[in-house]
PDB file of C-alpha atoms in Angstrom:
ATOM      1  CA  UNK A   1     -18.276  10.972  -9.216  1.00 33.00           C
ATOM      2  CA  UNK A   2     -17.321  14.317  -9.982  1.00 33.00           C
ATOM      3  CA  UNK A   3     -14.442  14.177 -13.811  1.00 32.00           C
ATOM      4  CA  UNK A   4     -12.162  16.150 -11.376  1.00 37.00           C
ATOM      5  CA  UNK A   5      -8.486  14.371 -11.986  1.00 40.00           C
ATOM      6  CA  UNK A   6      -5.029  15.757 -13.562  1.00 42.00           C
ATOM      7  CA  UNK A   7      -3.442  13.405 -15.608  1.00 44.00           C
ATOM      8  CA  UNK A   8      -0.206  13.982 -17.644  1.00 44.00           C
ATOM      9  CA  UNK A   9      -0.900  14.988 -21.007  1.00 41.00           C
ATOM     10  CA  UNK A  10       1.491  15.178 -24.070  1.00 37.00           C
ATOM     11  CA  UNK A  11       3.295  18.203 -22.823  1.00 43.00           C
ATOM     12  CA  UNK A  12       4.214  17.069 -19.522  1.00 43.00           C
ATOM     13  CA  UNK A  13       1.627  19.610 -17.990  1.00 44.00           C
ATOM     14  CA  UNK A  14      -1.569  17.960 -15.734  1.00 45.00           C
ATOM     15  CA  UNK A  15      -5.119  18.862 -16.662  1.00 40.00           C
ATOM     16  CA  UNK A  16      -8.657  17.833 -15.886  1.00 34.00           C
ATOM     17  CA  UNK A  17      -9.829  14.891 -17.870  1.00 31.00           C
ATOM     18  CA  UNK A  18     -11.993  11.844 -17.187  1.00 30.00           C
ATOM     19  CA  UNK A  19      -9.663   8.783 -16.294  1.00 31.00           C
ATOM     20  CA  UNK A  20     -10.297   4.930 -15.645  1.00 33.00           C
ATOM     21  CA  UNK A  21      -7.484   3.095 -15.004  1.00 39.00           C
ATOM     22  CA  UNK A  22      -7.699  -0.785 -14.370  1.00 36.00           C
ATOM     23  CA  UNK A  23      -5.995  -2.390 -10.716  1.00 43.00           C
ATOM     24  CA  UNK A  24      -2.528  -3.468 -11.105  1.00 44.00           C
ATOM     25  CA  UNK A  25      -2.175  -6.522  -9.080  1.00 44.00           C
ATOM     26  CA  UNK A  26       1.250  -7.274  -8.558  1.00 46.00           C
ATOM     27  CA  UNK A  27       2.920 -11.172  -8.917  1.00 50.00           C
ATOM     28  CA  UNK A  28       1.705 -12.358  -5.768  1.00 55.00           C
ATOM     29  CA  UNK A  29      -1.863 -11.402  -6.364  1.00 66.00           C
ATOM     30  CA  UNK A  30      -1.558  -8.181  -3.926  1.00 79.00           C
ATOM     31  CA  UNK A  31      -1.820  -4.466  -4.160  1.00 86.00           C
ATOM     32  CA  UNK A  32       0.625  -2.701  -2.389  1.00 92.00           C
ATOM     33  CA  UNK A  33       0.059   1.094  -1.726  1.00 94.00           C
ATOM     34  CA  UNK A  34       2.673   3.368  -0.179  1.00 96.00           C
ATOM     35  CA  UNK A  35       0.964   6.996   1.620  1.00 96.00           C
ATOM     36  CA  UNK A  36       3.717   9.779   1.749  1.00 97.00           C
ATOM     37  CA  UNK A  37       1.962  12.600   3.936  1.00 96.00           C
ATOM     38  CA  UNK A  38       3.197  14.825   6.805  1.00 94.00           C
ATOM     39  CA  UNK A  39      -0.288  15.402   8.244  1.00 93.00           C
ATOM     40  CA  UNK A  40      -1.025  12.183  10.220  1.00 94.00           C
ATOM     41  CA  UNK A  41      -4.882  13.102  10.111  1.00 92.00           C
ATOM     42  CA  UNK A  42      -4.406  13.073   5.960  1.00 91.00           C
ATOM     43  CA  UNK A  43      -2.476   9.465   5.983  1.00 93.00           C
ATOM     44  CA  UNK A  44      -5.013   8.224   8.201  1.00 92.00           C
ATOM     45  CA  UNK A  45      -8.020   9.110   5.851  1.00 90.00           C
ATOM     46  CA  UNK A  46      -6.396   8.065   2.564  1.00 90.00           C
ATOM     47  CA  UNK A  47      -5.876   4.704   4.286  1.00 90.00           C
ATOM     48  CA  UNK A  48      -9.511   4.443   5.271  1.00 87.00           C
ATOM     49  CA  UNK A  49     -10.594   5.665   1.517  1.00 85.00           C
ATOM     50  CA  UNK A  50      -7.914   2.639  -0.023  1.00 84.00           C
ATOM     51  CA  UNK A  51      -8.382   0.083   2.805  1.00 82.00           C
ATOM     52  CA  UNK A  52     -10.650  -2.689   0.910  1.00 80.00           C
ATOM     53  CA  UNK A  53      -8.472  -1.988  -2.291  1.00 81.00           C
ATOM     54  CA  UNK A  54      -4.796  -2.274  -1.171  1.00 83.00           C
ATOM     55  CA  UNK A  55      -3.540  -5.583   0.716  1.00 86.00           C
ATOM     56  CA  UNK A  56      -0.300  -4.048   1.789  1.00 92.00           C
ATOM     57  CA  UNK A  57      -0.443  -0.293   2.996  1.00 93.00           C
ATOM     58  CA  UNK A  58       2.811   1.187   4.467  1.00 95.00           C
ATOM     59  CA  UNK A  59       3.044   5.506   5.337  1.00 95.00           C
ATOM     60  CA  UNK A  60       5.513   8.129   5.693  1.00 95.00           C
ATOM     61  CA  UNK A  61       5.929  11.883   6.727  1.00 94.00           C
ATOM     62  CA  UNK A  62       8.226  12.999   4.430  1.00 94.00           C
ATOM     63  CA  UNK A  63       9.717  12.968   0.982  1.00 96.00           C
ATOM     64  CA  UNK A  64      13.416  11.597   1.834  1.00 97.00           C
ATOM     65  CA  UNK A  65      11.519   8.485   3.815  1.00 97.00           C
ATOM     66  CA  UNK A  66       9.205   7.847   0.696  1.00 97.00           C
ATOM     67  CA  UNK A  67      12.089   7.139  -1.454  1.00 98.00           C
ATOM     68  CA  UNK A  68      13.956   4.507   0.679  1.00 97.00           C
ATOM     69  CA  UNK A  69      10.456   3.035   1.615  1.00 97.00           C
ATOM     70  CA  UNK A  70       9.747   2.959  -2.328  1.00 98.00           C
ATOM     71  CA  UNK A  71      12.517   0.842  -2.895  1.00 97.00           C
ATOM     72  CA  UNK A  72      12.295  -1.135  -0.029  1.00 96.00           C
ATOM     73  CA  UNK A  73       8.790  -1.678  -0.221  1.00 93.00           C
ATOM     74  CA  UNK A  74       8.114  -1.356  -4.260  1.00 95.00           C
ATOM     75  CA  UNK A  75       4.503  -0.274  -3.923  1.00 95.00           C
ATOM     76  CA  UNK A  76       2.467  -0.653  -6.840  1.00 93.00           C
ATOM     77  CA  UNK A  77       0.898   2.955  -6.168  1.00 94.00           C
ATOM     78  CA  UNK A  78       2.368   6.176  -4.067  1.00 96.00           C
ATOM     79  CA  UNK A  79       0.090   8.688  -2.907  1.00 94.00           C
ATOM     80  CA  UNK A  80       2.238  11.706  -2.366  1.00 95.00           C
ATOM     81  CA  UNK A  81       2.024  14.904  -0.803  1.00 94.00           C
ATOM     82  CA  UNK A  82       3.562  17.852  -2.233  1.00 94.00           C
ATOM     83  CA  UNK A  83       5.045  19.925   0.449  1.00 93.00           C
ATOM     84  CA  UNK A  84       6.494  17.980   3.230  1.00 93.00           C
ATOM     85  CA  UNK A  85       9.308  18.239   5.429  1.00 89.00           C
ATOM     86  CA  UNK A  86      13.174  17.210   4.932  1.00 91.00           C
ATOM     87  CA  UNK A  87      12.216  16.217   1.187  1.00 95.00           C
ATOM     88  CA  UNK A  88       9.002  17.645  -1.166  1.00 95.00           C
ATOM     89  CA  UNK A  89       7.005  15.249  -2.660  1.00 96.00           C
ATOM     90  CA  UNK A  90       8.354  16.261  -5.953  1.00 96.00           C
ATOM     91  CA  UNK A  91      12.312  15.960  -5.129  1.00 97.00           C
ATOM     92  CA  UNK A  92      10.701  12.572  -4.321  1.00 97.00           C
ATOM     93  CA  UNK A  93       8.791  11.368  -7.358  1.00 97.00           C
ATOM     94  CA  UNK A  94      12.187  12.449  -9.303  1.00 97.00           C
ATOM     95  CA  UNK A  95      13.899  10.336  -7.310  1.00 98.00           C
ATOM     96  CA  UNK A  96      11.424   7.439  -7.421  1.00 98.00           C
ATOM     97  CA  UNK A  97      10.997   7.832 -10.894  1.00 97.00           C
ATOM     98  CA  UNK A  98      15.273   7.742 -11.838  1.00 96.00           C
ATOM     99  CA  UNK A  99      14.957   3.592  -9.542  1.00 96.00           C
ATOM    100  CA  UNK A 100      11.903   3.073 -11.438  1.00 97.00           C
ATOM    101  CA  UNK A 101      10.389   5.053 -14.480  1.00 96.00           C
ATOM    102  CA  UNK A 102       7.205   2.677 -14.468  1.00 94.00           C
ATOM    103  CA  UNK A 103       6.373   3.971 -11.109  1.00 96.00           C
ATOM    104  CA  UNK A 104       2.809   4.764 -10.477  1.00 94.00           C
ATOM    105  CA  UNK A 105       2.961   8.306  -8.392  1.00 95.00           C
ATOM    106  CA  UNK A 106      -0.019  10.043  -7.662  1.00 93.00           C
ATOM    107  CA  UNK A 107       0.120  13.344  -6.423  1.00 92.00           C
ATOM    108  CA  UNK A 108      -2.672  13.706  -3.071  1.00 91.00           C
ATOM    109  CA  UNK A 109      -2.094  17.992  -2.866  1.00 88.00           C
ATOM    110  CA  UNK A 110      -3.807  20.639  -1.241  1.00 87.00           C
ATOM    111  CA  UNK A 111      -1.834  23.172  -3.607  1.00 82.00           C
ATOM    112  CA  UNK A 112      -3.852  22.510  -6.896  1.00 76.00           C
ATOM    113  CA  UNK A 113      -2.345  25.723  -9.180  1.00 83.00           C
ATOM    114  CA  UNK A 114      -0.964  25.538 -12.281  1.00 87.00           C
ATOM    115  CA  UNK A 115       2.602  25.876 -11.193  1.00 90.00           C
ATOM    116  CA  UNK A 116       2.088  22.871  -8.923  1.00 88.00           C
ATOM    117  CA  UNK A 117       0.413  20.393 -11.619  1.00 88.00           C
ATOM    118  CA  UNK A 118       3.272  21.581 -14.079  1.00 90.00           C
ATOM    119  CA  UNK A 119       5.630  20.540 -11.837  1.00 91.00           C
ATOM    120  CA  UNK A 120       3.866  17.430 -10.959  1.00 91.00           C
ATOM    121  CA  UNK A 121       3.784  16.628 -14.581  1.00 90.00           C
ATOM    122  CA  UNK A 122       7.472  17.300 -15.482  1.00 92.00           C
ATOM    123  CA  UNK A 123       8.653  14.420 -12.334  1.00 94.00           C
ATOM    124  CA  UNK A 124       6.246  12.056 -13.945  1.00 92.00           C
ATOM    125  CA  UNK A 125       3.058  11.443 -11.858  1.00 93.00           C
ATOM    126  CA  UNK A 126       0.431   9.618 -13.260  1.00 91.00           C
ATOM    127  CA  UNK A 127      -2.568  12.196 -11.685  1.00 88.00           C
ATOM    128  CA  UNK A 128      -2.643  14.955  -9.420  1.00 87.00           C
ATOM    129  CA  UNK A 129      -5.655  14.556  -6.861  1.00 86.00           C
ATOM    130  CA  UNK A 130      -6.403  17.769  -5.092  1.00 83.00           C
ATOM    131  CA  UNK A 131      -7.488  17.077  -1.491  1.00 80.00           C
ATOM    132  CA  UNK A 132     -10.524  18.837  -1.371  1.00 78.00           C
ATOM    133  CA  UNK A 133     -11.521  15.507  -3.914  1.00 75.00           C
ATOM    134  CA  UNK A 134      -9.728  12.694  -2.271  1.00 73.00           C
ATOM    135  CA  UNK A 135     -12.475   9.962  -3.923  1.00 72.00           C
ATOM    136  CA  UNK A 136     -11.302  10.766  -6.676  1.00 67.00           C
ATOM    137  CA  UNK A 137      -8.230   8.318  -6.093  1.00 66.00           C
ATOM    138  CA  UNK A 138     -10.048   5.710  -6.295  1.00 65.00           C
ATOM    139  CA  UNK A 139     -10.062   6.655 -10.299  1.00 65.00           C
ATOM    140  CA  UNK A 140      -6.579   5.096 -10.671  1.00 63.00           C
ATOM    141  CA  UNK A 141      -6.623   2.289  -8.336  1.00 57.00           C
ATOM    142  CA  UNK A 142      -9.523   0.605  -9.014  1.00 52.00           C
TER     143      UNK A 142
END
């Protein structure tokens, strides 16, 4: 597998770097996994890619409905999109992130530019995945 992942480095900006990150089963011995994408076709492959990993997988179209899913559902992983409608997936991780700072948000983006990962990085994802390398998010839940 291609070393093609953003992760949050010390100053808050995302950059390439090689990342293996163990499963986080929750208390009940499940993974829960919550897919925050407007594009129906997108939601439906990232469940397909995660569907032998996570027990539990519950979507959304937008950024407002990821947040009261989040806290409804308390997923141990988010897959967010970036631009989405009613809320952006980045209004969203903030928000996610002030209910839980330990949240594990990982940005699933076809807009992959600096400006993007920067922002990304200051709401507090854990990775930025860019679409065109959606294996790659198997890195951090496996």
């Amino acid at each position: 597998m291609r070393e093609s992942l953003y992760s949050p480095t010390c100053n808050n900006s995302l950059s390439f770097v090689p990342i293996n990150r163990a499963r986080k089963i929750s208390l009940n011995n499940t993974m829960k996994l919550l897919i925050a994408d407007d594009n129906e076709k997108m939601r439906t492959m990232l469940k397909k890619l995660v569907k032998g990993l996570a027990d539990e997988i519950v979507e959304c179209n937008d950024g407002k409905e990821a947040v009261a899913m989040y806290a409804k559902f308390r997923p141990d992983y988010v897959l967010m999109d970036i631009q989405m409608k009613e809320m952006d997936g980045i209004t969203a991780t903030k928000l996610i992130k002030q209910s839980n700072p330990a949240a594990k948000v990982i940005i699933v983006s076809n807009f992959s530019d600096q400006k993007f990962r920067n922002a990304a990085g200051n709401a507090g994802v854990m990775g930025f995945v860019p679409k065109e390398n959606l294996l790659d998010v198997l890195n951090f839940v496996i």
